[in-house]
């Protein structure tokens, strides 16, 4: 992707900043963020940073491609204020796409979620039955439904990317998220600080952890191929939290046992296991994960060693 004008909403956040910085190497990039979880410190000087909400009028949508990553991105955020969560995640999406359409932009790549698959140890394909148990999941499903509307009614190109547990570590753009950062970043920082990482339940829950650089490549490929519909971005491999702590201990040279705590999320809505079937994305673009989990652990731990 070269010589394009690009808008990244949520561009000061974890995934958004990584995407904006990568695209800015060969494109004219605007990163828009309301400052809730994002910060201009995450983006390079080559990126134009705009502090604005996706709910606002007059967004900088006069671009070739919109990457819509802005969202309230956790269960807790939506349960604390369901109406606000719906406004940001659903109304903010519709508002951004509408303004982009008015400005002549017809290519949108947006963030959905793998949480709608529920708990599965087998790889989840995009065409399986999905359900929603939380406000967060409902908001992302609403995005997918509105995307279908925009595609069918206005012939826009919209690709929804269902992310699987994206991580990087505090050496990247994730530190500002604090308690909302991926568990790998939190566990590594705890261990490096001499603290016991807190694991929900028995620590046997599993996640398909996907390194942020692979996610960024997938987002760019989705735009370049002008994909429509929904696509998984995950590795097809899953690791339980106990194993993650063991691997981090080995890499950091520490030997700290985790602390097991009661899960604050109700068991009937908690996603215990995730695993991606990324074959649809591979078939459409050739994408596949390039960073192994072992290498990802090394990258997360590198700032501490």
Short mmCIF file of C-alpha atoms in Angstrom, two decimals:
data_model
loop_
_atom_site.label_atom_id
_atom_site.label_comp_id
_atom_site.label_asym_id
_atom_site.label_seq_id
_atom_site.Cartn_x
_atom_site.Cartn_y
_atom_site.Cartn_z
CA UNK A 1 0.00 0.00 0.00
CA UNK A 2 1.67 3.20 -1.18
CA UNK A 3 0.88 6.87 -1.83
CA UNK A 4 -2.57 6.65 -0.29
CA UNK A 5 -4.26 9.01 2.13
CA UNK A 6 -5.39 6.93 5.07
CA UNK A 7 -7.46 7.52 8.21
CA UNK A 8 -6.90 5.27 11.24
CA UNK A 9 -9.52 5.79 13.93
CA UNK A 10 -8.34 4.74 17.35
CA UNK A 11 -4.97 5.67 15.85
CA UNK A 12 -3.40 6.58 19.18
CA UNK A 13 -4.27 3.20 20.68
CA UNK A 14 -2.40 -0.07 20.73
CA UNK A 15 -3.26 -1.65 17.38
CA UNK A 16 -4.12 1.66 15.73
CA UNK A 17 -0.75 3.25 16.49
CA UNK A 18 1.14 0.23 15.21
CA UNK A 19 -0.90 0.35 12.01
CA UNK A 20 -0.58 4.13 11.58
CA UNK A 21 3.18 4.05 12.09
CA UNK A 22 3.65 1.23 9.59
CA UNK A 23 1.46 2.86 6.95
CA UNK A 24 3.18 6.24 7.41
CA UNK A 25 6.35 4.77 5.88
CA UNK A 26 4.75 5.00 2.41
CA UNK A 27 1.44 6.81 2.85
CA UNK A 28 -0.16 10.02 4.14
CA UNK A 29 -1.71 8.95 7.45
CA UNK A 30 -4.13 10.65 9.82
CA UNK A 31 -4.53 9.04 13.26
CA UNK A 32 -7.75 10.05 15.01
CA UNK A 33 -8.25 9.33 18.71
CA UNK A 34 -10.39 10.74 21.53
CA UNK A 35 -7.64 10.23 24.09
CA UNK A 36 -9.49 7.71 26.26
CA UNK A 37 -7.12 4.80 25.63
CA UNK A 38 -4.90 6.36 22.99
CA UNK A 39 -2.11 8.90 23.20
CA UNK A 40 -0.15 10.90 20.61
CA UNK A 41 3.03 9.55 22.21
CA UNK A 42 2.33 6.23 20.48
CA UNK A 43 2.52 7.60 16.93
CA UNK A 44 5.53 8.68 14.93
CA UNK A 45 6.17 12.25 13.80
CA UNK A 46 5.23 11.19 10.27
CA UNK A 47 1.61 10.67 11.36
CA UNK A 48 -0.87 13.54 11.56
CA UNK A 49 -2.58 13.18 14.95
CA UNK A 50 -6.12 14.49 15.46
CA UNK A 51 -7.79 14.40 18.88
CA UNK A 52 -11.43 13.88 18.06
CA UNK A 53 -14.27 11.44 18.77
CA UNK A 54 -15.75 9.18 16.11
CA UNK A 55 -19.10 10.55 17.26
CA UNK A 56 -18.18 14.05 16.04
CA UNK A 57 -19.16 15.81 12.85
CA UNK A 58 -16.53 16.88 10.32
CA UNK A 59 -14.23 13.89 10.70
CA UNK A 60 -11.13 13.82 8.45
CA UNK A 61 -12.67 11.18 6.17
CA UNK A 62 -11.57 12.68 2.85
CA UNK A 63 -9.24 9.74 2.34
CA UNK A 64 -8.69 6.69 0.15
CA UNK A 65 -9.03 4.12 2.94
CA UNK A 66 -10.49 4.16 6.45
CA UNK A 67 -9.22 1.73 9.09
CA UNK A 68 -11.84 1.93 11.83
CA UNK A 69 -10.31 0.58 15.04
CA UNK A 70 -11.79 3.05 17.53
CA UNK A 71 -13.82 1.19 20.15
CA UNK A 72 -14.47 0.55 23.79
CA UNK A 73 -12.74 -2.79 23.75
CA UNK A 74 -13.55 -4.72 26.91
CA UNK A 75 -16.38 -6.40 28.75
CA UNK A 76 -15.98 -4.10 31.77
CA UNK A 77 -16.18 -0.88 29.74
CA UNK A 78 -19.56 -1.87 28.33
CA UNK A 79 -21.01 -3.17 31.56
CA UNK A 80 -20.06 0.06 33.32
CA UNK A 81 -22.03 2.11 30.78
CA UNK A 82 -23.85 0.06 28.14
CA UNK A 83 -25.35 3.09 26.41
CA UNK A 84 -21.99 4.80 26.02
CA UNK A 85 -20.46 1.56 24.77
CA UNK A 86 -23.14 1.25 22.10
CA UNK A 87 -22.73 4.89 21.08
CA UNK A 88 -18.98 4.62 20.59
CA UNK A 89 -18.86 1.16 19.03
CA UNK A 90 -22.01 1.24 16.91
CA UNK A 91 -23.00 4.86 16.34
CA UNK A 92 -19.33 5.83 16.01
CA UNK A 93 -18.88 3.18 13.33
CA UNK A 94 -21.96 4.29 11.37
CA UNK A 95 -21.00 7.95 11.73
CA UNK A 96 -17.48 7.33 10.43
CA UNK A 97 -18.56 5.21 7.47
CA UNK A 98 -21.32 7.67 6.55
CA UNK A 99 -18.90 10.59 6.50
CA UNK A 100 -16.36 8.55 4.53
CA UNK A 101 -19.04 7.67 1.98
CA UNK A 102 -20.05 11.33 1.67
CA UNK A 103 -16.39 12.19 1.05
CA UNK A 104 -16.02 9.59 -1.68
CA UNK A 105 -14.11 6.93 0.26
CA UNK A 106 -15.46 3.46 -0.50
CA UNK A 107 -12.93 1.20 1.26
CA UNK A 108 -13.26 0.53 4.99
CA UNK A 109 -11.49 -2.07 7.14
CA UNK A 110 -12.83 -2.32 10.67
CA UNK A 111 -12.27 -4.17 13.92
CA UNK A 112 -14.68 -6.89 14.98
CA UNK A 113 -13.98 -9.58 17.59
CA UNK A 114 -13.42 -13.31 17.98
CA UNK A 115 -15.36 -13.25 21.27
CA UNK A 116 -18.61 -13.91 19.39
CA UNK A 117 -17.47 -17.49 18.75
CA UNK A 118 -17.78 -18.22 22.47
CA UNK A 119 -15.54 -20.82 24.09
CA UNK A 120 -14.03 -23.21 21.55
CA UNK A 121 -10.86 -25.28 21.62
CA UNK A 122 -11.25 -26.17 17.93
CA UNK A 123 -10.42 -23.52 15.30
CA UNK A 124 -13.42 -21.27 14.66
CA UNK A 125 -14.38 -20.61 11.01
CA UNK A 126 -16.20 -17.43 10.03
CA UNK A 127 -19.31 -19.27 8.84
CA UNK A 128 -20.07 -21.02 12.12
CA UNK A 129 -23.06 -19.97 14.20
CA UNK A 130 -22.21 -17.14 16.58
CA UNK A 131 -23.97 -15.60 19.54
CA UNK A 132 -23.60 -12.61 21.82
CA UNK A 133 -23.50 -12.74 25.61
CA UNK A 134 -22.09 -9.30 26.41
CA UNK A 135 -22.61 -5.70 25.38
CA UNK A 136 -19.12 -5.67 23.86
CA UNK A 137 -19.91 -8.63 21.62
CA UNK A 138 -23.30 -7.15 20.68
CA UNK A 139 -21.64 -3.91 19.58
CA UNK A 140 -19.20 -5.72 17.32
CA UNK A 141 -21.95 -7.87 15.81
CA UNK A 142 -23.90 -4.68 15.15
CA UNK A 143 -20.89 -3.34 13.25
CA UNK A 144 -20.86 -6.41 11.05
CA UNK A 145 -24.57 -6.04 10.35
CA UNK A 146 -24.24 -2.36 9.48
CA UNK A 147 -21.26 -3.19 7.28
CA UNK A 148 -23.44 -5.62 5.34
CA UNK A 149 -26.02 -2.85 4.92
CA UNK A 150 -23.44 -0.37 3.64
CA UNK A 151 -22.08 -2.98 1.26
CA UNK A 152 -25.46 -4.04 -0.12
CA UNK A 153 -27.13 -0.62 -0.23
CA UNK A 154 -24.23 1.63 -1.22
CA UNK A 155 -21.78 -0.83 -2.80
CA UNK A 156 -19.04 0.09 -0.36
CA UNK A 157 -16.17 -2.27 0.39
CA UNK A 158 -16.06 -3.22 4.07
CA UNK A 159 -13.91 -5.90 5.68
CA UNK A 160 -14.51 -6.85 9.32
CA UNK A 161 -11.47 -8.35 11.00
CA UNK A 162 -12.16 -10.68 13.92
CA UNK A 163 -9.05 -10.30 16.06
CA UNK A 164 -7.77 -13.09 18.31
CA UNK A 165 -5.98 -11.86 21.48
CA UNK A 166 -3.61 -9.31 20.00
CA UNK A 167 -0.46 -8.68 22.04
CA UNK A 168 2.83 -6.85 21.97
CA UNK A 169 4.11 -5.92 25.40
CA UNK A 170 4.90 -2.73 27.26
CA UNK A 171 7.90 -2.07 25.05
CA UNK A 172 5.42 -1.14 22.31
CA UNK A 173 2.20 0.87 22.38
CA UNK A 174 0.30 -1.17 24.95
CA UNK A 175 1.59 0.17 28.27
CA UNK A 176 -0.83 3.11 28.34
CA UNK A 177 -3.77 0.66 28.47
CA UNK A 178 -2.82 -0.52 31.96
CA UNK A 179 -5.43 -2.95 33.24
CA UNK A 180 -6.91 -3.19 29.73
CA UNK A 181 -3.66 -4.33 28.12
CA UNK A 182 -3.37 -7.90 26.88
CA UNK A 183 -2.62 -10.41 29.63
CA UNK A 184 0.80 -11.26 28.17
CA UNK A 185 1.95 -7.67 28.56
CA UNK A 186 0.56 -7.53 32.09
CA UNK A 187 2.04 -10.89 33.12
CA UNK A 188 5.47 -10.00 31.74
CA UNK A 189 5.54 -6.65 33.51
CA UNK A 190 4.45 -8.25 36.79
CA UNK A 191 7.16 -10.91 36.61
CA UNK A 192 9.86 -8.41 35.62
CA UNK A 193 8.83 -6.28 38.60
CA UNK A 194 9.02 -9.24 40.97
CA UNK A 195 5.24 -9.52 41.36
CA UNK A 196 3.02 -12.55 40.95
CA UNK A 197 0.75 -12.32 37.89
CA UNK A 198 -2.93 -12.75 38.73
CA UNK A 199 -4.69 -15.53 36.84
CA UNK A 200 -8.45 -15.97 36.80
CA UNK A 201 -9.65 -19.33 38.09
CA UNK A 202 -7.16 -22.17 37.60
CA UNK A 203 -5.24 -20.58 34.72
CA UNK A 204 -6.24 -23.32 32.29
CA UNK A 205 -8.18 -21.00 29.95
CA UNK A 206 -6.61 -20.74 26.50
CA UNK A 207 -6.17 -17.96 23.96
CA UNK A 208 -5.02 -17.75 20.38
CA UNK A 209 -2.38 -15.07 20.96
CA UNK A 210 -1.56 -13.11 17.79
CA UNK A 211 1.37 -10.70 17.62
CA UNK A 212 0.44 -7.17 16.60
CA UNK A 213 2.74 -7.07 13.56
CA UNK A 214 0.82 -9.97 12.03
CA UNK A 215 -2.45 -8.15 12.73
CA UNK A 216 -1.15 -5.00 11.03
CA UNK A 217 -0.15 -6.99 7.93
CA UNK A 218 -3.62 -8.52 7.82
CA UNK A 219 -5.34 -5.15 8.04
CA UNK A 220 -3.24 -3.73 5.22
CA UNK A 221 -3.83 -6.78 3.01
CA UNK A 222 -7.59 -6.51 3.60
CA UNK A 223 -7.51 -2.95 2.26
CA UNK A 224 -5.22 -3.78 -0.66
CA UNK A 225 -7.47 -6.65 -1.74
CA UNK A 226 -10.64 -4.62 -1.12
CA UNK A 227 -12.16 -7.46 0.86
CA UNK A 228 -15.82 -7.68 1.80
CA UNK A 229 -17.29 -9.66 4.68
CA UNK A 230 -15.60 -10.93 7.84
CA UNK A 231 -12.21 -12.55 8.31
CA UNK A 232 -10.33 -14.12 11.21
CA UNK A 233 -6.88 -12.87 12.16
CA UNK A 234 -5.34 -15.46 14.46
CA UNK A 235 -2.66 -18.13 14.48
CA UNK A 236 -4.67 -21.34 14.79
CA UNK A 237 -2.73 -22.23 17.97
CA UNK A 238 -3.78 -21.70 21.57
CA UNK A 239 -1.87 -21.53 24.87
CA UNK A 240 -3.21 -21.66 28.40
CA UNK A 241 -2.34 -18.92 30.87
CA UNK A 242 -0.28 -21.23 33.09
CA UNK A 243 1.93 -22.10 30.12
CA UNK A 244 2.25 -18.41 29.23
CA UNK A 245 3.54 -17.63 32.73
CA UNK A 246 6.00 -20.52 32.54
CA UNK A 247 7.35 -19.31 29.20
CA UNK A 248 7.66 -15.73 30.45
CA UNK A 249 9.48 -16.93 33.57
CA UNK A 250 11.91 -18.88 31.41
CA UNK A 251 12.56 -15.94 29.10
CA UNK A 252 12.94 -13.40 31.93
CA UNK A 253 15.03 -15.69 34.14
CA UNK A 254 12.48 -15.40 36.95
CA UNK A 255 10.74 -18.08 38.99
CA UNK A 256 7.53 -16.54 40.30
CA UNK A 257 4.36 -18.54 40.82
CA UNK A 258 1.11 -16.95 39.64
CA UNK A 259 -1.64 -15.92 42.06
CA UNK A 260 -5.02 -17.46 41.30
CA UNK A 261 -7.98 -15.16 41.86
CA UNK A 262 -11.72 -15.37 41.40
CA UNK A 263 -12.86 -14.47 37.91
CA UNK A 264 -14.77 -11.15 38.04
CA UNK A 265 -16.55 -12.01 34.79
CA UNK A 266 -19.54 -14.37 35.20
CA UNK A 267 -18.67 -17.88 34.09
CA UNK A 268 -21.70 -18.14 31.81
CA UNK A 269 -20.42 -15.26 29.64
CA UNK A 270 -16.67 -15.67 30.08
CA UNK A 271 -14.89 -16.86 26.94
CA UNK A 272 -12.71 -19.68 28.27
CA UNK A 273 -11.00 -20.78 25.03
CA UNK A 274 -10.32 -19.28 21.60
CA UNK A 275 -8.65 -20.55 18.45
CA UNK A 276 -8.76 -19.17 14.91
CA UNK A 277 -9.33 -20.80 11.58
CA UNK A 278 -7.56 -18.26 9.35
CA UNK A 279 -7.97 -20.19 6.09
CA UNK A 280 -10.46 -17.72 4.60
CA UNK A 281 -8.01 -14.84 5.03
CA UNK A 282 -5.19 -16.98 3.66
CA UNK A 283 -7.22 -17.97 0.62
CA UNK A 284 -8.17 -14.35 -0.08
CA UNK A 285 -4.80 -12.67 0.44
CA UNK A 286 -2.10 -15.24 1.23
CA UNK A 287 -1.93 -13.95 4.83
CA UNK A 288 -0.62 -16.23 7.53
CA UNK A 289 1.01 -15.52 10.87
CA UNK A 290 4.77 -15.03 10.62
CA UNK A 291 5.71 -14.54 14.28
CA UNK A 292 5.67 -17.71 16.35
CA UNK A 293 4.50 -17.55 19.94
CA UNK A 294 8.03 -18.31 21.14
CA UNK A 295 9.37 -15.37 19.15
CA UNK A 296 6.53 -13.19 20.38
CA UNK A 297 7.40 -14.01 24.00
CA UNK A 298 11.00 -13.01 23.28
CA UNK A 299 9.87 -9.69 21.82
CA UNK A 300 7.63 -8.97 24.81
CA UNK A 301 10.44 -9.71 27.26
CA UNK A 302 13.24 -7.97 25.34
CA UNK A 303 12.84 -4.57 27.10
CA UNK A 304 13.41 -6.26 30.46
CA UNK A 305 16.46 -8.36 29.57
#
